[in-house]
Tab-separated table of C-alpha atoms and ligand atoms in Angstrom:
chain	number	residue	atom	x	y	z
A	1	UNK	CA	318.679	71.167	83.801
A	2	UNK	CA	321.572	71.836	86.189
A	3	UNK	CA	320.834	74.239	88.660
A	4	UNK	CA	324.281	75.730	90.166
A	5	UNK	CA	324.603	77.835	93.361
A	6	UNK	CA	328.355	79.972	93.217
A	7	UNK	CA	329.589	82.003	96.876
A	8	UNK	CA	326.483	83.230	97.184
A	9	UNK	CA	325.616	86.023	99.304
A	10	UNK	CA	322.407	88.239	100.803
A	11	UNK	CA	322.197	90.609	102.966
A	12	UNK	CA	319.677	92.877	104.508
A	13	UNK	CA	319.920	95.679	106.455
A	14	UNK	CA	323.838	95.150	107.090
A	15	UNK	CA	322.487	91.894	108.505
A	16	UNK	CA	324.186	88.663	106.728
A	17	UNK	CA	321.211	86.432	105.675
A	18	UNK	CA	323.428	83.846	103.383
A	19	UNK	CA	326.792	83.895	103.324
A	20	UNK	CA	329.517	81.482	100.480
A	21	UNK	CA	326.302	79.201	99.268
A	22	UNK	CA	327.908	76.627	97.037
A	23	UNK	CA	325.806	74.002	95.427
A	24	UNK	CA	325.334	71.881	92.534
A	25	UNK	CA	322.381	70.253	91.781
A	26	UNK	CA	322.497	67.659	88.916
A	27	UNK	CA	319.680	67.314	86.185
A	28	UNK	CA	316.968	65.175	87.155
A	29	UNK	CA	318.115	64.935	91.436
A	30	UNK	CA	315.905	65.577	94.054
A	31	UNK	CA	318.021	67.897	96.716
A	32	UNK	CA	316.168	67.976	100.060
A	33	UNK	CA	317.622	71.326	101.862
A	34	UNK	CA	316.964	70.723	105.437
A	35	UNK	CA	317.972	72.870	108.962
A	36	UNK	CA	316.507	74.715	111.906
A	37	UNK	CA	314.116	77.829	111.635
A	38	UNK	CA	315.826	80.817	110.718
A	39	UNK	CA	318.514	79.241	108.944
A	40	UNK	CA	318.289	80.489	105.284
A	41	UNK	CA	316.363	77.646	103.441
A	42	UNK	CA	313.845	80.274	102.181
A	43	UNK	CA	316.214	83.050	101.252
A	44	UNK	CA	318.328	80.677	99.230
A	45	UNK	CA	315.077	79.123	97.210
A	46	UNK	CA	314.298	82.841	96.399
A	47	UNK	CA	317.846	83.654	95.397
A	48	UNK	CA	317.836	80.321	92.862
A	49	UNK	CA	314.246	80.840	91.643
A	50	UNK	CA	315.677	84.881	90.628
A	51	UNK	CA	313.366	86.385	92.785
A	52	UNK	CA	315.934	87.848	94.412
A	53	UNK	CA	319.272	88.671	93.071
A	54	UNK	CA	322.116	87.871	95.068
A	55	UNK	CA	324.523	90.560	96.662
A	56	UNK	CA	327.713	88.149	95.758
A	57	UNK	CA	327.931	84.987	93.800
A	58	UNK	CA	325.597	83.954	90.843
A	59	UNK	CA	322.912	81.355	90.319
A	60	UNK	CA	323.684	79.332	87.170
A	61	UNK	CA	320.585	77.532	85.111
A	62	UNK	CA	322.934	74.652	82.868
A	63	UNK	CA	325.920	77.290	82.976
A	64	UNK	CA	323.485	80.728	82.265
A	65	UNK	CA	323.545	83.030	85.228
A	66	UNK	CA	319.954	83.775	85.784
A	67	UNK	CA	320.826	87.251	86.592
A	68	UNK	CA	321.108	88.056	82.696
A	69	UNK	CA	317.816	85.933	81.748
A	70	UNK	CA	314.314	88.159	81.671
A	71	UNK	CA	311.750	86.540	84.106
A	72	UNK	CA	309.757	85.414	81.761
A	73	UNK	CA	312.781	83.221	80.664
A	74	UNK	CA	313.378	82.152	83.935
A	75	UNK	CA	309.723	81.158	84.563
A	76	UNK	CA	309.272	79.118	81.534
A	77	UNK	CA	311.890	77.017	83.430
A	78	UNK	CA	311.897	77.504	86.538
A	79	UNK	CA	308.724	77.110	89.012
A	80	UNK	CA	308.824	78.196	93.025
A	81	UNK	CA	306.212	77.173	95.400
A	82	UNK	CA	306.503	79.432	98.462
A	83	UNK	CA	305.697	78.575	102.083
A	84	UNK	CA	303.131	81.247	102.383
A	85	UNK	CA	302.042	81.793	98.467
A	86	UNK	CA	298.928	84.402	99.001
A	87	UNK	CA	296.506	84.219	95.962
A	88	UNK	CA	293.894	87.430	95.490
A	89	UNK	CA	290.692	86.474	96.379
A	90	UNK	CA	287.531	85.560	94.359
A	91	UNK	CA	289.509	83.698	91.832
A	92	UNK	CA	288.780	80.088	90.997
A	93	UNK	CA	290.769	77.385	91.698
A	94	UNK	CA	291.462	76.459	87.561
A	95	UNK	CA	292.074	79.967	87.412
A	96	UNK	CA	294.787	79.762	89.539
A	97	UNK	CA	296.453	76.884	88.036
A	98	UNK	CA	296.227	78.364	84.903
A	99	UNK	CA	298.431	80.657	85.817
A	100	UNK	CA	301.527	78.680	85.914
A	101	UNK	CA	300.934	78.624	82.020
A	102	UNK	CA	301.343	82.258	81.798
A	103	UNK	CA	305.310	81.996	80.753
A	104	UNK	CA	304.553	80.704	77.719
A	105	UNK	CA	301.366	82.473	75.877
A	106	UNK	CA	301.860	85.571	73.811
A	107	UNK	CA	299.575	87.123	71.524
A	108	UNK	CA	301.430	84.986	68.772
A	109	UNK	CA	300.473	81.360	71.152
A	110	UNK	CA	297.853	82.096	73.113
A	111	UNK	CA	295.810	79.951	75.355
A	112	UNK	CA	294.823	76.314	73.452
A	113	UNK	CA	293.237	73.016	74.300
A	114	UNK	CA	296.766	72.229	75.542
A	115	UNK	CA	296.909	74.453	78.226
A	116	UNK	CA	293.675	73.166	79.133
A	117	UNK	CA	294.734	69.330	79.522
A	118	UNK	CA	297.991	70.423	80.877
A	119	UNK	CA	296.343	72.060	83.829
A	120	UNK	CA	293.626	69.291	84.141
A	121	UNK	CA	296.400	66.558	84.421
A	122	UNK	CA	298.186	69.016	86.738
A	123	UNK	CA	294.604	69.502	88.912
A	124	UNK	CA	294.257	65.956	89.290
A	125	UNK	CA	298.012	65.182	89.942
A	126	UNK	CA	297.710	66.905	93.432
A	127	UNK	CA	294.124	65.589	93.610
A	128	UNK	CA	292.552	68.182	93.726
A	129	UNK	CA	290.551	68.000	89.944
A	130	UNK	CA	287.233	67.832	92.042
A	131	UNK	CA	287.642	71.200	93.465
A	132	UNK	CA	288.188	72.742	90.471
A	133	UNK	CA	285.118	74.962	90.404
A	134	UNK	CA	285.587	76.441	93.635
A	135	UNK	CA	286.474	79.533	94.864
A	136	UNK	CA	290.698	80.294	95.491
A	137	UNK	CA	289.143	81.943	99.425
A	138	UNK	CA	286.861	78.751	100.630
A	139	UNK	CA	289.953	76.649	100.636
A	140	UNK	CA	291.728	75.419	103.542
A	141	UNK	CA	295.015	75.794	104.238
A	142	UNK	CA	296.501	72.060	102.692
A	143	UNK	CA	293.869	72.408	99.755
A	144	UNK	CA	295.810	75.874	99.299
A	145	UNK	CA	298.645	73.916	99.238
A	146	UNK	CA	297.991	71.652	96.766
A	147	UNK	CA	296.302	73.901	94.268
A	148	UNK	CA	299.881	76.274	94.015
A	149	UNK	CA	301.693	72.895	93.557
A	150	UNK	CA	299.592	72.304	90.787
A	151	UNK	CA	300.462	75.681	89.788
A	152	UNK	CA	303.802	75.051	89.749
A	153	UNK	CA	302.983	71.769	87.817
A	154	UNK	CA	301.110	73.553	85.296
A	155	UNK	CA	304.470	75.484	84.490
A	156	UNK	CA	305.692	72.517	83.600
A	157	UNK	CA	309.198	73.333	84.872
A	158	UNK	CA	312.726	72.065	84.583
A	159	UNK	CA	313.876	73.031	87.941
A	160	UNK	CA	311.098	72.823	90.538
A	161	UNK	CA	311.914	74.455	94.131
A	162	UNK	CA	309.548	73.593	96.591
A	163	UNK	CA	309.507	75.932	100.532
A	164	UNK	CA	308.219	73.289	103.107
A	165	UNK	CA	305.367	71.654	100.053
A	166	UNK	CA	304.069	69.302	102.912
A	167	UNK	CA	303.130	72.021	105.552
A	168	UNK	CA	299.710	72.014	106.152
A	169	UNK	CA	299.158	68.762	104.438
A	170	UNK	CA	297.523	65.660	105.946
A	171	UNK	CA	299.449	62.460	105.828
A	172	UNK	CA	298.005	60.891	102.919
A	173	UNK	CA	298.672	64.035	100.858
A	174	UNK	CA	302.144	64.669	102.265
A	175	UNK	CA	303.032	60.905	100.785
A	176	UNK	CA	301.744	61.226	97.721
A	177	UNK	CA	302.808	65.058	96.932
A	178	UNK	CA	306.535	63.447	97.809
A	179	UNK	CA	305.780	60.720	96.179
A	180	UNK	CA	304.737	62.547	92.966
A	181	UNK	CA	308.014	65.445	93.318
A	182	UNK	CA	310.195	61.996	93.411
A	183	UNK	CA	308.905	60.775	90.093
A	184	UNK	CA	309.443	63.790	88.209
A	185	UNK	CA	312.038	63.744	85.483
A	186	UNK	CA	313.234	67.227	86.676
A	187	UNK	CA	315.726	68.422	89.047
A	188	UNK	CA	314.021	69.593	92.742
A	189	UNK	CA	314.898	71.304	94.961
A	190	UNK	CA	313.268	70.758	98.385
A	191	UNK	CA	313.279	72.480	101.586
A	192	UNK	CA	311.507	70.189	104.227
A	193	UNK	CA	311.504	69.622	108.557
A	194	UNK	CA	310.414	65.994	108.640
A	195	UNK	CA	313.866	64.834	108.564
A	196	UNK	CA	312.766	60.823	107.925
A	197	UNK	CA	310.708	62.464	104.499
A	198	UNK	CA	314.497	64.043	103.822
A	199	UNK	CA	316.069	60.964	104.036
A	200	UNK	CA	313.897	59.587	100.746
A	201	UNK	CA	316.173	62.470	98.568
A	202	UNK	CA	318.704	61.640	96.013
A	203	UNK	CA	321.173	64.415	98.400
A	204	UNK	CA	320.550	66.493	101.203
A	205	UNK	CA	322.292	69.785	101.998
A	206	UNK	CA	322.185	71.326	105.991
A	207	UNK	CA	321.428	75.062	105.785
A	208	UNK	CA	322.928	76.608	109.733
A	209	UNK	CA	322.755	80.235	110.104
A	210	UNK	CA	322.609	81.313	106.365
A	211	UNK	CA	325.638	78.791	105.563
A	212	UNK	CA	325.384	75.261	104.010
A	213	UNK	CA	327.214	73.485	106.686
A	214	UNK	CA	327.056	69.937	104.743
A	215	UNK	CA	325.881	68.536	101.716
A	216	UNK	CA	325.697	64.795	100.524
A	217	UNK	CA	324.229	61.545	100.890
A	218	UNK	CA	321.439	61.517	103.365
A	219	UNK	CA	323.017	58.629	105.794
A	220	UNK	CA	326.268	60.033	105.634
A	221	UNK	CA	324.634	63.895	106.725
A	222	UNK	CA	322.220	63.240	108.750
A	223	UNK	CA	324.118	61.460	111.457
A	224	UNK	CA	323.203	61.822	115.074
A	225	UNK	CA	325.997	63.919	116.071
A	226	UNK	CA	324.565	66.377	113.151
A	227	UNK	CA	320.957	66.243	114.283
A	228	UNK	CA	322.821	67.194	117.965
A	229	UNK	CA	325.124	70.264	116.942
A	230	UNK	CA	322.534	71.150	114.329
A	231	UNK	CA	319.123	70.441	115.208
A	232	UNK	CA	319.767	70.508	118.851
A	233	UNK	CA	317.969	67.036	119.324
A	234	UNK	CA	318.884	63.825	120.943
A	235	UNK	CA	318.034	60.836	118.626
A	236	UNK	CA	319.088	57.506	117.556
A	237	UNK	CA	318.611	55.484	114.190
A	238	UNK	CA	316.583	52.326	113.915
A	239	UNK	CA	316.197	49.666	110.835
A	240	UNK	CA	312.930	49.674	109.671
A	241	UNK	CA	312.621	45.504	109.974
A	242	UNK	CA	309.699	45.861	107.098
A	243	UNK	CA	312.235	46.842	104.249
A	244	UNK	CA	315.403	47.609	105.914
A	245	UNK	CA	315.217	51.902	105.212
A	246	UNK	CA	317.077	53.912	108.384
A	247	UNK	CA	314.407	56.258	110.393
A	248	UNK	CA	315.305	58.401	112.920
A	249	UNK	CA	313.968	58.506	116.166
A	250	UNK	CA	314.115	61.693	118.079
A	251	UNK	CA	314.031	61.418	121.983
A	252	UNK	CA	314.884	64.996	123.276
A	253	UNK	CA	316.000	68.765	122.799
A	254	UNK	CA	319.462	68.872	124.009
B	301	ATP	N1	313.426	90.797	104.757
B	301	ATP	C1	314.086	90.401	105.848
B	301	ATP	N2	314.581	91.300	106.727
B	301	ATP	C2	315.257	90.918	107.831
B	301	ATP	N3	315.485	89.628	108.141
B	301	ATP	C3	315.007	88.687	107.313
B	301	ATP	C4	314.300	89.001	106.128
B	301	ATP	N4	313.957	87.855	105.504
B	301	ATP	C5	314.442	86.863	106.279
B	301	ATP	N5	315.060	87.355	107.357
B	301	ATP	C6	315.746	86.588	108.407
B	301	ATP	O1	316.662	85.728	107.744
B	301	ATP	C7	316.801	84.506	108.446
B	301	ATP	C8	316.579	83.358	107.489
B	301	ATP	O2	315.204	83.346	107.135
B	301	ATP	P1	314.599	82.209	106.191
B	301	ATP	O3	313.148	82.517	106.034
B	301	ATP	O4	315.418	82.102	104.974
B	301	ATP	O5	314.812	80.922	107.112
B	301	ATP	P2	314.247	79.450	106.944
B	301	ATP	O6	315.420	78.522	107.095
B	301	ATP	O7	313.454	79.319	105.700
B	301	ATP	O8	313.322	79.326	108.221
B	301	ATP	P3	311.980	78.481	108.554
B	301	ATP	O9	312.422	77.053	108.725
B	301	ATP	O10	311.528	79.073	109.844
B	301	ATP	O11	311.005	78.654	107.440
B	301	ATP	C9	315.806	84.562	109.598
B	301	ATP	O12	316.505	84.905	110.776
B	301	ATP	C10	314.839	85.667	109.194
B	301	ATP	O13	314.306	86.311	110.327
């Protein structure tokens, strides 16, 4: 599905959170949205996953503003997995993953051995099939992770929008959760700080004081006069000399 971003705005307080957000995000690309703290990543992934409805400019889902879909619409194509996704307590972990199936039983489809291998598959996609049984509250903080990724999985979605997925996540996981979001035959949208794991997206889009700044291919974005003005960081760019990729090297604050 297409996911379209037109002049959007948000505001709170009289304070200007987002401001003329225009982006386009073809079916089936991974978009990496990448820029300093503060600078509007998470109030534009709530604005496209119609959490939040914008104060100017509409979010399109293949031409439908989302603003005129029900949620339960949006949600049977549209999963978010937010940075700090809190989870009520004494509630399993399959539990929890089964909720991403919620958008789509009624008392005319309700829950069937489909559901079931859907949110197995989606358990053991994040790897995380062996903790099943446990309790939501004796997780830690990656495990957390994982299990609302599976969640979002489980939803089987056709626009995915992941806040920061790899936080909290050790190395091996972080890989292979990238890995997996890659592979996906859906269009992504990915808000990330590990610049070098930004590089890996089909395009990358610089969010700088609730404006996209930039928006493209990740060499031609992420140059080192960017990562200056931007990210306030001296760096330079070396060849990897095992298979050729660009990775940046960051030497200072400014
Ligand atoms: N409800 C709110 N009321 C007031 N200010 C808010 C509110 N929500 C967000 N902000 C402010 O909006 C700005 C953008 O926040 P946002 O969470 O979108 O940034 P971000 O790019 O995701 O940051 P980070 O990289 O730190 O996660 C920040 O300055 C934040 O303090």
């Amino acid at each position: 599905m297409k996911l379209t971003a037109e002049q959007l705005g948000w505001s709170v307080h009289g304070r200007t959170l987002l401001k003329d957000v225009c982006l386009n995000v073809s079916p089936g690309q991974t978009f990496g949205l990448i820029g300093p703290n503060g600078s509007g990543k998470t109030t534009l992934l709530r604005l496209l996953a119609g959490l939040n409805k914008p104060k100017k400019g509409h979010v399109r889902i293949d031409g439908q503003p989302i603003a005129k879909m029900r949620q339960r619409h949006i949600a049977q194509s549209v999963a978010l997995v937010e940075q700090q996704a809190e989870t009520t307590d004494r509630i399993h972990v399959r539990q929890v993953v089964a909720l991403g199936r919620t958008p789509f039983l009624s008392a005319l489809r309700p829950w069937s051995t489909r559901d079931d291998a859907i949110v197995d598959q989606a358990l053991s996609d994040v790897d995380m099939a062996h903790m099943a049984d446990r309790l939501w509250h004796t997780l830690s903080g990656g495990e957390r992770q994982r299990v609302h990724i599976a969640r979002a999985l489980a939803q089987q979605p056709k626009i995915l929008l992941l806040d920061e997925p790899t936080n909290h996540l050790d190395i091996r996981h972080q890989l292979s959760i990238l890995e997996l979001v890659r592979q996906l035959p859906i269009t992504v949208v990915i808000s990330l700080h590990d610049l070098n794991q930004a590089m890996e997206c089909d395009r990358i889009g610089v969010m700088d004081g609730g404006r996209l700044i930039a928006s493209g291919q990740p060499h031609d974005v992420l140059t080192t006069e960017r990562l200056e003005e931007t990210f306030g960081v001296y760096a330079h760019v070396l060849d990897d000399p095992i298979d050729g990729k660009r990775i940046m090297r960051f030497r200072s604050a400014v």
